[in-house]
Amino acid sequence: MGENKYLYLYVVQGNYGYGHGWEDEAASESRKEARADLRAYRENGPGAYRLIKRREANPDYRGG
């Protein structure tokens, strides 16, 4: 069985309202872990937070 061409990540992003837009705060391959991170950011920090899913190229993929 081969490796996947892409890695799928869940990313917590924060927007603090200073004109910089959404910035990545934390990333995880597990949705459960990402939701726990999102909850912690919402409880402890100012600003708005969201959870997105991102696909990135796998650096270990050899093709084929």
PDB file of N, CA and C in Angstrom:
ATOM      1  N   MET A   1       0.850  -1.183   0.000  1.00  0.00           N
ATOM      2  CA  MET A   1       0.000   0.000   0.000  1.00  0.00           C
ATOM      3  C   MET A   1       0.887   1.235   0.000  1.00  0.00           C
ATOM      4  N   GLY A   2       0.580   2.191  -0.858  1.00  0.00           N
ATOM      5  CA  GLY A   2       1.412   3.379  -0.998  1.00  0.00           C
ATOM      6  C   GLY A   2       1.003   4.502  -0.073  1.00  0.00           C
ATOM      7  N   GLU A   3       1.781   5.545  -0.146  1.00  0.00           N
ATOM      8  CA  GLU A   3       1.499   6.734   0.660  1.00  0.00           C
ATOM      9  C   GLU A   3       0.565   7.669  -0.107  1.00  0.00           C
ATOM     10  N   ASN A   4      -0.160   8.472   0.623  1.00  0.00           N
ATOM     11  CA  ASN A   4      -1.040   9.456   0.005  1.00  0.00           C
ATOM     12  C   ASN A   4      -0.236  10.600  -0.578  1.00  0.00           C
ATOM     13  N   LYS A   5      -0.726  11.139  -1.674  1.00  0.00           N
ATOM     14  CA  LYS A   5      -0.063  12.269  -2.318  1.00  0.00           C
ATOM     15  C   LYS A   5      -0.241  13.543  -1.493  1.00  0.00           C
ATOM     16  N   TYR A   6      -1.328  13.610  -0.738  1.00  0.00           N
ATOM     17  CA  TYR A   6      -1.636  14.803   0.038  1.00  0.00           C
ATOM     18  C   TYR A   6      -1.800  14.476   1.516  1.00  0.00           C
ATOM     19  N   LEU A   7      -1.533  15.466   2.357  1.00  0.00           N
ATOM     20  CA  LEU A   7      -1.828  15.408   3.783  1.00  0.00           C
ATOM     21  C   LEU A   7      -3.045  16.286   4.027  1.00  0.00           C
ATOM     22  N   TYR A   8      -3.963  15.812   4.845  1.00  0.00           N
ATOM     23  CA  TYR A   8      -5.165  16.574   5.163  1.00  0.00           C
ATOM     24  C   TYR A   8      -5.056  17.071   6.593  1.00  0.00           C
ATOM     25  N   LEU A   9      -5.105  18.375   6.761  1.00  0.00           N
ATOM     26  CA  LEU A   9      -4.921  19.003   8.063  1.00  0.00           C
ATOM     27  C   LEU A   9      -6.153  19.812   8.444  1.00  0.00           C
ATOM     28  N   TYR A  10      -6.417  19.862   9.733  1.00  0.00           N
ATOM     29  CA  TYR A  10      -7.418  20.759  10.294  1.00  0.00           C
ATOM     30  C   TYR A  10      -6.659  21.911  10.925  1.00  0.00           C
ATOM     31  N   VAL A  11      -6.999  23.145  10.527  1.00  0.00           N
ATOM     32  CA  VAL A  11      -6.254  24.322  10.951  1.00  0.00           C
ATOM     33  C   VAL A  11      -7.170  25.276  11.708  1.00  0.00           C
ATOM     34  N   VAL A  12      -6.725  25.702  12.891  1.00  0.00           N
ATOM     35  CA  VAL A  12      -7.424  26.729  13.657  1.00  0.00           C
ATOM     36  C   VAL A  12      -6.853  28.072  13.213  1.00  0.00           C
ATOM     37  N   GLN A  13      -7.731  28.968  12.794  1.00  0.00           N
ATOM     38  CA  GLN A  13      -7.309  30.298  12.370  1.00  0.00           C
ATOM     39  C   GLN A  13      -7.934  31.350  13.268  1.00  0.00           C
ATOM     40  N   GLY A  14      -7.179  32.436  13.490  1.00  0.00           N
ATOM     41  CA  GLY A  14      -7.665  33.532  14.310  1.00  0.00           C
ATOM     42  C   GLY A  14      -7.631  34.843  13.547  1.00  0.00           C
ATOM     43  N   ASN A  15      -8.603  35.702  13.827  1.00  0.00           N
ATOM     44  CA  ASN A  15      -8.663  37.034  13.230  1.00  0.00           C
ATOM     45  C   ASN A  15      -8.831  38.019  14.383  1.00  0.00           C
ATOM     46  N   TYR A  16      -7.827  38.880  14.550  1.00  0.00           N
ATOM     47  CA  TYR A  16      -7.819  39.794  15.687  1.00  0.00           C
ATOM     48  C   TYR A  16      -8.275  41.200  15.334  1.00  0.00           C
ATOM     49  N   GLY A  17      -8.680  41.422  14.082  1.00  0.00           N
ATOM     50  CA  GLY A  17      -9.269  42.690  13.700  1.00  0.00           C
ATOM     51  C   GLY A  17      -8.293  43.816  13.413  1.00  0.00           C
ATOM     52  N   TYR A  18      -7.040  43.523  13.141  1.00  0.00           N
ATOM     53  CA  TYR A  18      -6.056  44.567  12.875  1.00  0.00           C
ATOM     54  C   TYR A  18      -5.791  44.751  11.388  1.00  0.00           C
ATOM     55  N   GLY A  19      -6.616  44.172  10.537  1.00  0.00           N
ATOM     56  CA  GLY A  19      -6.446  44.324   9.105  1.00  0.00           C
ATOM     57  C   GLY A  19      -5.524  43.302   8.465  1.00  0.00           C
ATOM     58  N   HIS A  20      -5.119  42.286   9.222  1.00  0.00           N
ATOM     59  CA  HIS A  20      -4.225  41.271   8.665  1.00  0.00           C
ATOM     60  C   HIS A  20      -4.980  40.034   8.192  1.00  0.00           C
ATOM     61  N   GLY A  21      -6.252  39.954   8.469  1.00  0.00           N
ATOM     62  CA  GLY A  21      -7.047  38.806   8.050  1.00  0.00           C
ATOM     63  C   GLY A  21      -6.843  37.594   8.935  1.00  0.00           C
ATOM     64  N   TRP A  22      -7.158  36.428   8.383  1.00  0.00           N
ATOM     65  CA  TRP A  22      -7.074  35.177   9.129  1.00  0.00           C
ATOM     66  C   TRP A  22      -5.638  34.683   9.168  1.00  0.00           C
ATOM     67  N   GLU A  23      -5.180  34.309  10.363  1.00  0.00           N
ATOM     68  CA  GLU A  23      -3.823  33.798  10.555  1.00  0.00           C
ATOM     69  C   GLU A  23      -3.905  32.408  11.174  1.00  0.00           C
ATOM     70  N   ASP A  24      -3.025  31.500  10.740  1.00  0.00           N
ATOM     71  CA  ASP A  24      -3.000  30.148  11.287  1.00  0.00           C
ATOM     72  C   ASP A  24      -2.492  30.176  12.725  1.00  0.00           C
ATOM     73  N   GLU A  25      -3.182  29.465  13.595  1.00  0.00           N
ATOM     74  CA  GLU A  25      -2.799  29.380  15.003  1.00  0.00           C
ATOM     75  C   GLU A  25      -2.274  27.990  15.352  1.00  0.00           C
ATOM     76  N   ALA A  26      -2.964  26.957  14.887  1.00  0.00           N
ATOM     77  CA  ALA A  26      -2.568  25.579  15.210  1.00  0.00           C
ATOM     78  C   ALA A  26      -3.069  24.665  14.096  1.00  0.00           C
ATOM     79  N   ALA A  27      -2.365  23.544  13.879  1.00  0.00           N
ATOM     80  CA  ALA A  27      -2.759  22.570  12.863  1.00  0.00           C
ATOM     81  C   ALA A  27      -2.673  21.166  13.448  1.00  0.00           C
ATOM     82  N   SER A  28      -3.568  20.286  12.976  1.00  0.00           N
ATOM     83  CA  SER A  28      -3.601  18.913  13.464  1.00  0.00           C
ATOM     84  C   SER A  28      -4.149  18.006  12.373  1.00  0.00           C
ATOM     85  N   GLU A  29      -3.735  16.754  12.382  1.00  0.00           N
ATOM     86  CA  GLU A  29      -4.292  15.778  11.459  1.00  0.00           C
ATOM     87  C   GLU A  29      -5.583  15.177  12.009  1.00  0.00           C
ATOM     88  N   SER A  30      -5.853  15.391  13.278  1.00  0.00           N
ATOM     89  CA  SER A  30      -7.030  14.854  13.939  1.00  0.00           C
ATOM     90  C   SER A  30      -8.072  15.959  14.140  1.00  0.00           C
ATOM     91  N   ARG A  31      -9.312  15.700  13.697  1.00  0.00           N
ATOM     92  CA  ARG A  31     -10.376  16.685  13.874  1.00  0.00           C
ATOM     93  C   ARG A  31     -10.698  16.892  15.357  1.00  0.00           C
ATOM     94  N   LYS A  32     -10.656  15.812  16.117  1.00  0.00           N
ATOM     95  CA  LYS A  32     -10.946  15.885  17.549  1.00  0.00           C
ATOM     96  C   LYS A  32      -9.945  16.797  18.262  1.00  0.00           C
ATOM     97  N   GLU A  33      -8.670  16.637  17.957  1.00  0.00           N
ATOM     98  CA  GLU A  33      -7.633  17.480  18.562  1.00  0.00           C
ATOM     99  C   GLU A  33      -7.788  18.938  18.120  1.00  0.00           C
ATOM    100  N   ALA A  34      -8.115  19.147  16.859  1.00  0.00           N
ATOM    101  CA  ALA A  34      -8.285  20.509  16.341  1.00  0.00           C
ATOM    102  C   ALA A  34      -9.467  21.204  17.011  1.00  0.00           C
ATOM    103  N   ARG A  35     -10.563  20.476  17.245  1.00  0.00           N
ATOM    104  CA  ARG A  35     -11.724  21.078  17.917  1.00  0.00           C
ATOM    105  C   ARG A  35     -11.402  21.433  19.358  1.00  0.00           C
ATOM    106  N   ALA A  36     -10.572  20.621  20.020  1.00  0.00           N
ATOM    107  CA  ALA A  36     -10.154  20.941  21.388  1.00  0.00           C
ATOM    108  C   ALA A  36      -9.292  22.208  21.382  1.00  0.00           C
ATOM    109  N   ASP A  37      -8.403  22.334  20.391  1.00  0.00           N
ATOM    110  CA  ASP A  37      -7.591  23.549  20.259  1.00  0.00           C
ATOM    111  C   ASP A  37      -8.475  24.769  20.014  1.00  0.00           C
ATOM    112  N   LEU A  38      -9.463  24.620  19.133  1.00  0.00           N
ATOM    113  CA  LEU A  38     -10.384  25.716  18.826  1.00  0.00           C
ATOM    114  C   LEU A  38     -11.126  26.163  20.082  1.00  0.00           C
ATOM    115  N   ARG A  39     -11.595  25.215  20.850  1.00  0.00           N
ATOM    116  CA  ARG A  39     -12.309  25.530  22.098  1.00  0.00           C
ATOM    117  C   ARG A  39     -11.411  26.300  23.063  1.00  0.00           C
ATOM    118  N   ALA A  40     -10.147  25.868  23.165  1.00  0.00           N
ATOM    119  CA  ALA A  40      -9.205  26.542  24.065  1.00  0.00           C
ATOM    120  C   ALA A  40      -8.933  27.973  23.594  1.00  0.00           C
ATOM    121  N   TYR A  41      -8.754  28.181  22.299  1.00  0.00           N
ATOM    122  CA  TYR A  41      -8.523  29.533  21.789  1.00  0.00           C
ATOM    123  C   TYR A  41      -9.722  30.429  22.044  1.00  0.00           C
ATOM    124  N   ARG A  42     -10.927  29.915  21.827  1.00  0.00           N
ATOM    125  CA  ARG A  42     -12.132  30.719  22.045  1.00  0.00           C
ATOM    126  C   ARG A  42     -12.316  31.081  23.512  1.00  0.00           C
ATOM    127  N   GLU A  43     -11.950  30.195  24.414  1.00  0.00           N
ATOM    128  CA  GLU A  43     -12.108  30.462  25.849  1.00  0.00           C
ATOM    129  C   GLU A  43     -11.067  31.444  26.379  1.00  0.00           C
ATOM    130  N   ASN A  44      -9.861  31.446  25.817  1.00  0.00           N
ATOM    131  CA  ASN A  44      -8.745  32.170  26.412  1.00  0.00           C
ATOM    132  C   ASN A  44      -8.258  33.396  25.654  1.00  0.00           C
ATOM    133  N   GLY A  45      -8.743  33.635  24.453  1.00  0.00           N
ATOM    134  CA  GLY A  45      -8.195  34.757  23.707  1.00  0.00           C
ATOM    135  C   GLY A  45      -9.249  35.656  23.100  1.00  0.00           C
ATOM    136  N   PRO A  46      -8.883  36.904  22.833  1.00  0.00           N
ATOM    137  CA  PRO A  46      -9.801  37.806  22.143  1.00  0.00           C
ATOM    138  C   PRO A  46      -9.789  37.511  20.651  1.00  0.00           C
ATOM    139  N   GLY A  47     -10.773  38.007  19.942  1.00  0.00           N
ATOM    140  CA  GLY A  47     -10.815  37.823  18.498  1.00  0.00           C
ATOM    141  C   GLY A  47     -11.771  36.720  18.094  1.00  0.00           C
ATOM    142  N   ALA A  48     -11.810  36.483  16.793  1.00  0.00           N
ATOM    143  CA  ALA A  48     -12.674  35.451  16.230  1.00  0.00           C
ATOM    144  C   ALA A  48     -11.813  34.278  15.778  1.00  0.00           C
ATOM    145  N   TYR A  49     -12.355  33.069  15.903  1.00  0.00           N
ATOM    146  CA  TYR A  49     -11.613  31.872  15.530  1.00  0.00           C
ATOM    147  C   TYR A  49     -12.488  30.969  14.679  1.00  0.00           C
ATOM    148  N   ARG A  50     -11.844  30.217  13.788  1.00  0.00           N
ATOM    149  CA  ARG A  50     -12.569  29.266  12.961  1.00  0.00           C
ATOM    150  C   ARG A  50     -11.687  28.048  12.698  1.00  0.00           C
ATOM    151  N   LEU A  51     -12.330  26.979  12.250  1.00  0.00           N
ATOM    152  CA  LEU A  51     -11.638  25.734  11.937  1.00  0.00           C
ATOM    153  C   LEU A  51     -11.826  25.463  10.447  1.00  0.00           C
ATOM    154  N   ILE A  52     -10.726  25.256   9.733  1.00  0.00           N
ATOM    155  CA  ILE A  52     -10.805  24.947   8.307  1.00  0.00           C
ATOM    156  C   ILE A  52     -10.073  23.637   8.043  1.00  0.00           C
ATOM    157  N   LYS A  53     -10.359  23.029   6.903  1.00  0.00           N
ATOM    158  CA  LYS A  53      -9.656  21.827   6.478  1.00  0.00           C
ATOM    159  C   LYS A  53      -8.781  22.210   5.288  1.00  0.00           C
ATOM    160  N   ARG A  54      -7.512  21.794   5.325  1.00  0.00           N
ATOM    161  CA  ARG A  54      -6.550  22.170   4.299  1.00  0.00           C
ATOM    162  C   ARG A  54      -5.857  20.927   3.758  1.00  0.00           C
ATOM    163  N   ARG A  55      -5.571  20.935   2.465  1.00  0.00           N
ATOM    164  CA  ARG A  55      -4.843  19.851   1.817  1.00  0.00           C
ATOM    165  C   ARG A  55      -3.467  20.371   1.417  1.00  0.00           C
ATOM    166  N   GLU A  56      -2.422  19.657   1.831  1.00  0.00           N
ATOM    167  CA  GLU A  56      -1.058  20.050   1.504  1.00  0.00           C
ATOM    168  C   GLU A  56      -0.336  18.881   0.852  1.00  0.00           C
ATOM    169  N   ALA A  57       0.632  19.161   0.007  1.00  0.00           N
ATOM    170  CA  ALA A  57       1.411  18.114  -0.636  1.00  0.00           C
ATOM    171  C   ALA A  57       2.215  17.343   0.408  1.00  0.00           C
ATOM    172  N   ASN A  58       2.254  16.033   0.264  1.00  0.00           N
ATOM    173  CA  ASN A  58       3.003  15.172   1.177  1.00  0.00           C
ATOM    174  C   ASN A  58       4.481  15.181   0.758  1.00  0.00           C
ATOM    175  N   PRO A  59       5.389  15.636   1.610  1.00  0.00           N
ATOM    176  CA  PRO A  59       6.802  15.687   1.228  1.00  0.00           C
ATOM    177  C   PRO A  59       7.423  14.292   1.090  1.00  0.00           C
ATOM    178  N   ASP A  60       6.799  13.259   1.645  1.00  0.00           N
ATOM    179  CA  ASP A  60       7.326  11.904   1.575  1.00  0.00           C
ATOM    180  C   ASP A  60       6.804  11.110   0.368  1.00  0.00           C
ATOM    181  N   TYR A  61       5.918  11.703  -0.403  1.00  0.00           N
ATOM    182  CA  TYR A  61       5.323  11.016  -1.553  1.00  0.00           C
ATOM    183  C   TYR A  61       6.362  10.865  -2.665  1.00  0.00           C
ATOM    184  N   ARG A  62       6.472   9.636  -3.211  1.00  0.00           N
ATOM    185  CA  ARG A  62       7.484   9.347  -4.227  1.00  0.00           C
ATOM    186  C   ARG A  62       6.885   9.152  -5.624  1.00  0.00           C
ATOM    187  N   GLY A  63       5.606   9.294  -5.755  1.00  0.00           N
ATOM    188  CA  GLY A  63       4.967   9.137  -7.059  1.00  0.00           C
ATOM    189  C   GLY A  63       4.727   7.685  -7.409  1.00  0.00           C
ATOM    190  N   GLY A  64       4.010   7.475  -8.473  1.00  0.00           N
ATOM    191  CA  GLY A  64       3.838   6.108  -8.925  1.00  0.00           C
ATOM    192  C   GLY A  64       2.441   5.688  -8.887  1.00  0.00           C
TER     193      GLY A  64
END
